[in-house]
PDB file of C-alpha atoms in Angstrom:
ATOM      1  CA  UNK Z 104      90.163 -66.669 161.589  1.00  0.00           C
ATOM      2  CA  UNK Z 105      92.147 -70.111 160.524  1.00  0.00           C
ATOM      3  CA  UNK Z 106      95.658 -70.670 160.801  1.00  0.00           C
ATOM      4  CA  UNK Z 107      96.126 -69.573 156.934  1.00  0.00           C
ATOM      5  CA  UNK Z 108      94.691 -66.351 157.774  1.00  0.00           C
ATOM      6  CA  UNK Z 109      96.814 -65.978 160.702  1.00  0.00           C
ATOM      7  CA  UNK Z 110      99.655 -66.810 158.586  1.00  0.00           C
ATOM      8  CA  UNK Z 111      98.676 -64.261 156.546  1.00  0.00           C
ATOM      9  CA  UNK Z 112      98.205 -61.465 159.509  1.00  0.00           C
ATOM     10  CA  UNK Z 113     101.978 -62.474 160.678  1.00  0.00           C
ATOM     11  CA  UNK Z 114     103.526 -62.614 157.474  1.00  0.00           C
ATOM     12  CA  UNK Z 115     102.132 -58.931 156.760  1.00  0.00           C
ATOM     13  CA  UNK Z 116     103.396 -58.211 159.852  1.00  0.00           C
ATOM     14  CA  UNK Z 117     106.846 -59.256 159.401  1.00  0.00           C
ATOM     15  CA  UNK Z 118     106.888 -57.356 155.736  1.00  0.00           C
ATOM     16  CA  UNK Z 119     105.901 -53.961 157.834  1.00  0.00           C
ATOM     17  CA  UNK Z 120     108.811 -54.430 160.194  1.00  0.00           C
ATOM     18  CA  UNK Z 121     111.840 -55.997 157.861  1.00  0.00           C
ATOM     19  CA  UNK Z 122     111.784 -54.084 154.309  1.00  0.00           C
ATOM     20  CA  UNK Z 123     114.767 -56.613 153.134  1.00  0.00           C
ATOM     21  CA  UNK Z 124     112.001 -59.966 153.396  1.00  0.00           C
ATOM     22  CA  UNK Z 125     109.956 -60.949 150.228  1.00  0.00           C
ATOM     23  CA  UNK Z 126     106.714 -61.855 150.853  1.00  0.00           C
ATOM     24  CA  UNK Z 127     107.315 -65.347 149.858  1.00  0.00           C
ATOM     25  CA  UNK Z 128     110.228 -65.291 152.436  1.00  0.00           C
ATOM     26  CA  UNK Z 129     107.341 -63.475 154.853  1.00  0.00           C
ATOM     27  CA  UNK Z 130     104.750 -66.627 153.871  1.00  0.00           C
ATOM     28  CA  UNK Z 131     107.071 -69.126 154.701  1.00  0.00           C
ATOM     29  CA  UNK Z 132     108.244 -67.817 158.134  1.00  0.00           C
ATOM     30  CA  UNK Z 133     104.854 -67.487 158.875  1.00  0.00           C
ATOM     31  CA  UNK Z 134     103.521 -71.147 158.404  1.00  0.00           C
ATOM     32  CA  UNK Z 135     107.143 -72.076 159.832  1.00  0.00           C
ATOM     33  CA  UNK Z 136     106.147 -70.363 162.964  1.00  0.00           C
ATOM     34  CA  UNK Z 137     102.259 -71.647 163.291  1.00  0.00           C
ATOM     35  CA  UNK Z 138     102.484 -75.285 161.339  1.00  0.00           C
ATOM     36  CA  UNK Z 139     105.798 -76.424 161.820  1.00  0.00           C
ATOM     37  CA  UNK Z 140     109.201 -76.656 159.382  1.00  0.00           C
ATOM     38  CA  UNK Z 141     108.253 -79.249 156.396  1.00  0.00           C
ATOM     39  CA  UNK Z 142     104.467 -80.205 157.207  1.00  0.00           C
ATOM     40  CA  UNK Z 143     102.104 -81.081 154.991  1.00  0.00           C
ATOM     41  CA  UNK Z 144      99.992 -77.507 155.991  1.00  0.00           C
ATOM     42  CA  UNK Z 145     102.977 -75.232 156.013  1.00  0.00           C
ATOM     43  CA  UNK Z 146     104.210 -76.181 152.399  1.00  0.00           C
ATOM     44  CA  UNK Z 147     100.336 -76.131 151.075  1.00  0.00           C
ATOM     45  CA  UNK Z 148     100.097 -74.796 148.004  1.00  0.00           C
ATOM     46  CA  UNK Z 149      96.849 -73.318 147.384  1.00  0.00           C
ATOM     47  CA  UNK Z 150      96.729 -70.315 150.521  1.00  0.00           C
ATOM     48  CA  UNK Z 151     100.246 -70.065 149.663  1.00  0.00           C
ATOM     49  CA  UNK Z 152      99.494 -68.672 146.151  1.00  0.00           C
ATOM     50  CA  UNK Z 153      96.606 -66.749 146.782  1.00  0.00           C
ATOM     51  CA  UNK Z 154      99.026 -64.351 149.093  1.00  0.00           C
ATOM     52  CA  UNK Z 155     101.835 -64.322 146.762  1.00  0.00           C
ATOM     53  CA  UNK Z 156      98.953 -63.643 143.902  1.00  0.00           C
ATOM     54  CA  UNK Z 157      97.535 -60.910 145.956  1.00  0.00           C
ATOM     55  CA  UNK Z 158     101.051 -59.423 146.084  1.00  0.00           C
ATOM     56  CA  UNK Z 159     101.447 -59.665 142.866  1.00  0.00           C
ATOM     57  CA  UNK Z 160      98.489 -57.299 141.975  1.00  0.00           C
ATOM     58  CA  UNK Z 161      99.343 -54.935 144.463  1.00  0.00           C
ATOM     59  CA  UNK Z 162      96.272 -55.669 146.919  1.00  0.00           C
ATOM     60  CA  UNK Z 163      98.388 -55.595 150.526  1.00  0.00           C
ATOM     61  CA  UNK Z 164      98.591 -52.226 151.732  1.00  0.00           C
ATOM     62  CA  UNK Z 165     102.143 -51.003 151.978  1.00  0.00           C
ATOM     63  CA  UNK Z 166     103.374 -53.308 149.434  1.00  0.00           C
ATOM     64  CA  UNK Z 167     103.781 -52.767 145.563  1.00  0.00           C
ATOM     65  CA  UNK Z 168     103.128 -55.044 142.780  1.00  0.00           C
ATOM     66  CA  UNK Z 169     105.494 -58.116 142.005  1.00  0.00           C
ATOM     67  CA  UNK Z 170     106.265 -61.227 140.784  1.00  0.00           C
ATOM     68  CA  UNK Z 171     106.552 -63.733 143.035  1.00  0.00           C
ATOM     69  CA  UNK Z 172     107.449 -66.835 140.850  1.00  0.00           C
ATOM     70  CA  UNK Z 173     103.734 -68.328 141.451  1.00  0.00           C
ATOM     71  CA  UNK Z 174     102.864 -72.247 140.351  1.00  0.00           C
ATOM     72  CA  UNK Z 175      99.454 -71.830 140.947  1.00  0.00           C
ATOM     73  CA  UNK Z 176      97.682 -68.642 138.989  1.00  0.00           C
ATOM     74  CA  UNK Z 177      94.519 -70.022 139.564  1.00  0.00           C
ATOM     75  CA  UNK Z 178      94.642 -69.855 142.598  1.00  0.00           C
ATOM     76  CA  UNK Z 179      95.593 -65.750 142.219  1.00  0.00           C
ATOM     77  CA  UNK Z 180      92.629 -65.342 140.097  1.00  0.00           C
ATOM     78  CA  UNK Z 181      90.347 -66.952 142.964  1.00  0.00           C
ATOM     79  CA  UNK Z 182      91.665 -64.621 145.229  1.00  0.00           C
ATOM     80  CA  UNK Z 183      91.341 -61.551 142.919  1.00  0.00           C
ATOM     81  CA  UNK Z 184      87.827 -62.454 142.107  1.00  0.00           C
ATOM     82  CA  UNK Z 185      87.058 -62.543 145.932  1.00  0.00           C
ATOM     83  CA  UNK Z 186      88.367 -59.383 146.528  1.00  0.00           C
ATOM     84  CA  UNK Z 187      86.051 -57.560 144.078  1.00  0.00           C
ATOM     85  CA  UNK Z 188      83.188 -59.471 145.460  1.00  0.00           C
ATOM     86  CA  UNK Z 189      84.439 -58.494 148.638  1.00  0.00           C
ATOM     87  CA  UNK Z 190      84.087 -55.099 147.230  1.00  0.00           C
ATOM     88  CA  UNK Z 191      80.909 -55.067 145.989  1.00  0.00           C
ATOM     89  CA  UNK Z 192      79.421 -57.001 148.373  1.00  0.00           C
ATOM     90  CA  UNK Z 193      81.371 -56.373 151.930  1.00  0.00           C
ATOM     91  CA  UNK Z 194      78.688 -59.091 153.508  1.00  0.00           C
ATOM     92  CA  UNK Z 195      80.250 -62.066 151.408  1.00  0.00           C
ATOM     93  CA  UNK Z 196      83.287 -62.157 154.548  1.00  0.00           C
ATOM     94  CA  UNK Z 197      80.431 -63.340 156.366  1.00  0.00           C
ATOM     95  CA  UNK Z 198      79.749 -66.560 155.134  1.00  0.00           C
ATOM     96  CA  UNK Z 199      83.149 -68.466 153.246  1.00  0.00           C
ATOM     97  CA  UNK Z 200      81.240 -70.932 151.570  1.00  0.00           C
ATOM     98  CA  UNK Z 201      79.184 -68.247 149.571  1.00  0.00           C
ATOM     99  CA  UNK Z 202      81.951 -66.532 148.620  1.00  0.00           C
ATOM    100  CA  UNK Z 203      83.857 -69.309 147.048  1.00  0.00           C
ATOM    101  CA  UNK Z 204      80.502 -70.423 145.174  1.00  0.00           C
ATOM    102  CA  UNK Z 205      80.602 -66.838 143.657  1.00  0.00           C
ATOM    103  CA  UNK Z 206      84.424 -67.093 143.111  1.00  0.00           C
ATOM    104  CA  UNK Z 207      83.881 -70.722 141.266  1.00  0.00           C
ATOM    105  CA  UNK Z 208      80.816 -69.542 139.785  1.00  0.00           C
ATOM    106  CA  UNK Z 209      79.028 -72.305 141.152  1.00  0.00           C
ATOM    107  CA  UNK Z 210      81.593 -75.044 139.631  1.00  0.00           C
ATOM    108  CA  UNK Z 211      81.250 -77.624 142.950  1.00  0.00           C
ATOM    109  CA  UNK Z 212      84.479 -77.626 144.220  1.00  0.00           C
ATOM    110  CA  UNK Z 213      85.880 -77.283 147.717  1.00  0.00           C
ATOM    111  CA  UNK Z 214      87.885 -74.379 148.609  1.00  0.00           C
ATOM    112  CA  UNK Z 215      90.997 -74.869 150.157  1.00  0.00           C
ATOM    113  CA  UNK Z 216      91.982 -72.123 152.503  1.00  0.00           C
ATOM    114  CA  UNK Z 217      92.019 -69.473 149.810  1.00  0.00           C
ATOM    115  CA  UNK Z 218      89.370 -67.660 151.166  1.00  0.00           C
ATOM    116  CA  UNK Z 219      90.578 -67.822 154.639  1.00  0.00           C
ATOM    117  CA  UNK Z 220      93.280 -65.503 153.451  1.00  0.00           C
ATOM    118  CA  UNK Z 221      91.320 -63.181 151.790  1.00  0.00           C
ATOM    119  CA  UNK Z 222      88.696 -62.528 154.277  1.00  0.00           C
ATOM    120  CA  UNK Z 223      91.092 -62.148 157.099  1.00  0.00           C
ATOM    121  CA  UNK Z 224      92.899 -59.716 155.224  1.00  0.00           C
ATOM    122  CA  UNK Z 225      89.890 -57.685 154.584  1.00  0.00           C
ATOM    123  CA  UNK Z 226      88.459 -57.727 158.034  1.00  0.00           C
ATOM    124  CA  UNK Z 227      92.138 -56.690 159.032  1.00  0.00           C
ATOM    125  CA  UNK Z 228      91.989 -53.786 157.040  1.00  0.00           C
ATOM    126  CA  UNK Z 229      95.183 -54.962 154.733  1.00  0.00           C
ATOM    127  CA  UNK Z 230      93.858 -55.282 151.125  1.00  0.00           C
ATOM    128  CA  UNK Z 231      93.648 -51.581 148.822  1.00  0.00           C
TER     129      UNK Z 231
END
Protein backbone atom coordinates (compact mmCIF):
# COMPACT_ATOMS: atom_id res chain seq x y z
CA UNK A 1 0.00 0.00 0.00
CA UNK A 2 1.37 3.78 -0.89
CA UNK A 3 0.90 6.69 1.10
CA UNK A 4 -2.34 7.68 -1.11
CA UNK A 5 -3.84 4.52 -0.15
CA UNK A 6 -3.03 5.01 3.36
CA UNK A 7 -4.50 8.32 3.10
CA UNK A 8 -7.32 6.81 1.94
CA UNK A 9 -7.54 3.95 4.87
CA UNK A 10 -7.22 7.03 7.52
CA UNK A 11 -9.46 9.32 5.96
CA UNK A 12 -12.23 6.43 5.96
CA UNK A 13 -11.33 6.01 9.23
CA UNK A 14 -11.84 9.39 10.47
CA UNK A 15 -15.44 9.53 8.45
CA UNK A 16 -16.46 6.22 10.66
CA UNK A 17 -15.59 7.96 13.90
CA UNK A 18 -16.69 11.90 13.32
CA UNK A 19 -20.20 11.93 11.33
CA UNK A 20 -19.89 16.00 11.25
CA UNK A 21 -16.39 15.66 8.68
CA UNK A 22 -16.90 15.64 4.82
CA UNK A 23 -14.88 13.46 3.12
CA UNK A 24 -13.03 16.18 1.48
CA UNK A 25 -12.42 17.56 5.07
CA UNK A 26 -11.50 13.56 5.87
CA UNK A 27 -8.94 13.64 2.55
CA UNK A 28 -7.26 16.54 3.59
CA UNK A 29 -6.58 15.62 7.27
CA UNK A 30 -5.38 12.60 6.02
CA UNK A 31 -2.50 13.76 3.61
CA UNK A 32 -2.05 16.60 6.39
CA UNK A 33 -1.19 13.88 8.77
CA UNK A 34 1.12 11.51 6.35
CA UNK A 35 2.64 14.33 3.73
CA UNK A 36 2.79 17.35 5.56
CA UNK A 37 0.51 20.87 5.59
CA UNK A 38 0.98 22.54 1.91
CA UNK A 39 3.31 19.90 0.03
CA UNK A 40 3.37 19.28 -3.27
CA UNK A 41 1.91 15.35 -2.45
CA UNK A 42 -0.68 16.37 0.07
CA UNK A 43 -2.46 19.00 -2.25
CA UNK A 44 -2.12 16.42 -5.42
CA UNK A 45 -4.86 16.48 -7.36
CA UNK A 46 -5.37 13.36 -9.13
CA UNK A 47 -5.74 10.60 -5.80
CA UNK A 48 -7.48 13.43 -4.35
CA UNK A 49 -10.37 13.20 -6.89
CA UNK A 50 -10.58 9.72 -7.37
CA UNK A 51 -11.75 9.50 -3.43
CA UNK A 52 -13.98 12.39 -3.56
CA UNK A 53 -15.31 10.71 -7.08
CA UNK A 54 -15.73 7.45 -5.38
CA UNK A 55 -17.82 9.28 -2.76
CA UNK A 56 -19.65 10.75 -5.01
CA UNK A 57 -21.07 7.45 -6.51
CA UNK A 58 -21.64 5.99 -3.33
CA UNK A 59 -18.72 3.26 -3.51
CA UNK A 60 -17.29 3.69 0.39
CA UNK A 61 -19.17 1.59 2.60
CA UNK A 62 -21.01 3.56 5.24
CA UNK A 63 -21.14 6.60 3.22
CA UNK A 64 -23.95 7.84 0.77
CA UNK A 65 -23.68 9.50 -2.48
CA UNK A 66 -22.53 13.27 -2.81
CA UNK A 67 -21.15 15.98 -4.39
CA UNK A 68 -18.03 16.87 -3.45
CA UNK A 69 -17.25 19.98 -5.66
CA UNK A 70 -14.66 17.77 -7.86
CA UNK A 71 -12.11 19.63 -10.56
CA UNK A 72 -11.05 16.59 -11.90
CA UNK A 73 -14.07 14.08 -13.23
CA UNK A 74 -11.75 12.24 -15.09
CA UNK A 75 -10.12 11.27 -12.70
CA UNK A 76 -13.72 9.84 -10.98
CA UNK A 77 -14.38 8.02 -14.09
CA UNK A 78 -10.80 6.24 -13.83
CA UNK A 79 -11.62 5.24 -10.57
CA UNK A 80 -15.19 4.02 -11.38
CA UNK A 81 -13.93 2.08 -14.29
CA UNK A 82 -11.39 0.32 -11.92
CA UNK A 83 -13.80 -0.62 -9.61
CA UNK A 84 -15.92 -2.63 -12.09
CA UNK A 85 -12.82 -4.21 -13.37
CA UNK A 86 -12.05 -4.80 -9.95
CA UNK A 87 -15.33 -6.51 -9.98
CA UNK A 88 -15.13 -8.57 -12.70
CA UNK A 89 -11.83 -9.40 -12.46
CA UNK A 90 -10.79 -9.39 -8.49
CA UNK A 91 -7.02 -10.44 -9.81
CA UNK A 92 -6.49 -6.92 -11.54
CA UNK A 93 -5.48 -5.54 -7.52
CA UNK A 94 -2.67 -7.65 -8.21
CA UNK A 95 -0.77 -6.00 -10.66
CA UNK A 96 -1.46 -1.72 -10.81
CA UNK A 97 -0.03 -1.28 -14.02
CA UNK A 98 -2.61 -3.72 -15.71
CA UNK A 99 -5.28 -2.24 -14.24
CA UNK A 100 -4.69 1.27 -15.32
CA UNK A 101 -3.95 -0.09 -19.01
CA UNK A 102 -7.57 -1.52 -18.80
CA UNK A 103 -8.84 1.73 -17.13
CA UNK A 104 -7.04 3.92 -20.10
CA UNK A 105 -7.88 1.38 -22.52
CA UNK A 106 -4.47 1.11 -23.50
CA UNK A 107 -4.07 5.08 -24.15
CA UNK A 108 -0.08 5.19 -22.80
CA UNK A 109 -0.29 7.27 -20.03
CA UNK A 110 1.09 7.04 -16.51
CA UNK A 111 -1.17 6.68 -13.68
CA UNK A 112 -0.82 8.85 -10.94
CA UNK A 113 -1.80 7.33 -7.66
CA UNK A 114 -5.38 6.74 -8.70
CA UNK A 115 -5.15 3.27 -8.54
CA UNK A 116 -3.35 3.18 -5.34
CA UNK A 117 -6.60 4.34 -3.86
CA UNK A 118 -8.73 2.08 -5.38
CA UNK A 119 -6.98 -1.09 -4.79
CA UNK A 120 -6.32 -0.37 -1.20
CA UNK A 121 -9.79 0.27 -0.70
CA UNK A 122 -10.79 -2.97 -2.16
CA UNK A 123 -8.30 -5.14 -0.42
CA UNK A 124 -9.59 -3.21 2.78
CA UNK A 125 -12.90 -4.31 2.25
CA UNK A 126 -14.33 -0.46 1.93
CA UNK A 127 -15.82 -0.15 -1.62
CA UNK A 128 -19.89 -1.63 -2.13
Amino acid sequence: MGKYGQSAIEAVSLLSTNPLVTPREAWNQATTDIFGKGTSSQLKGCPRSTFLGLFEEGCIKGVAAGNYHLKSTKNKEYGIRAVALIKKDPSLVHDVNQLWDKVVGGEVKAHNSQMDIVVTLWNNRLLV
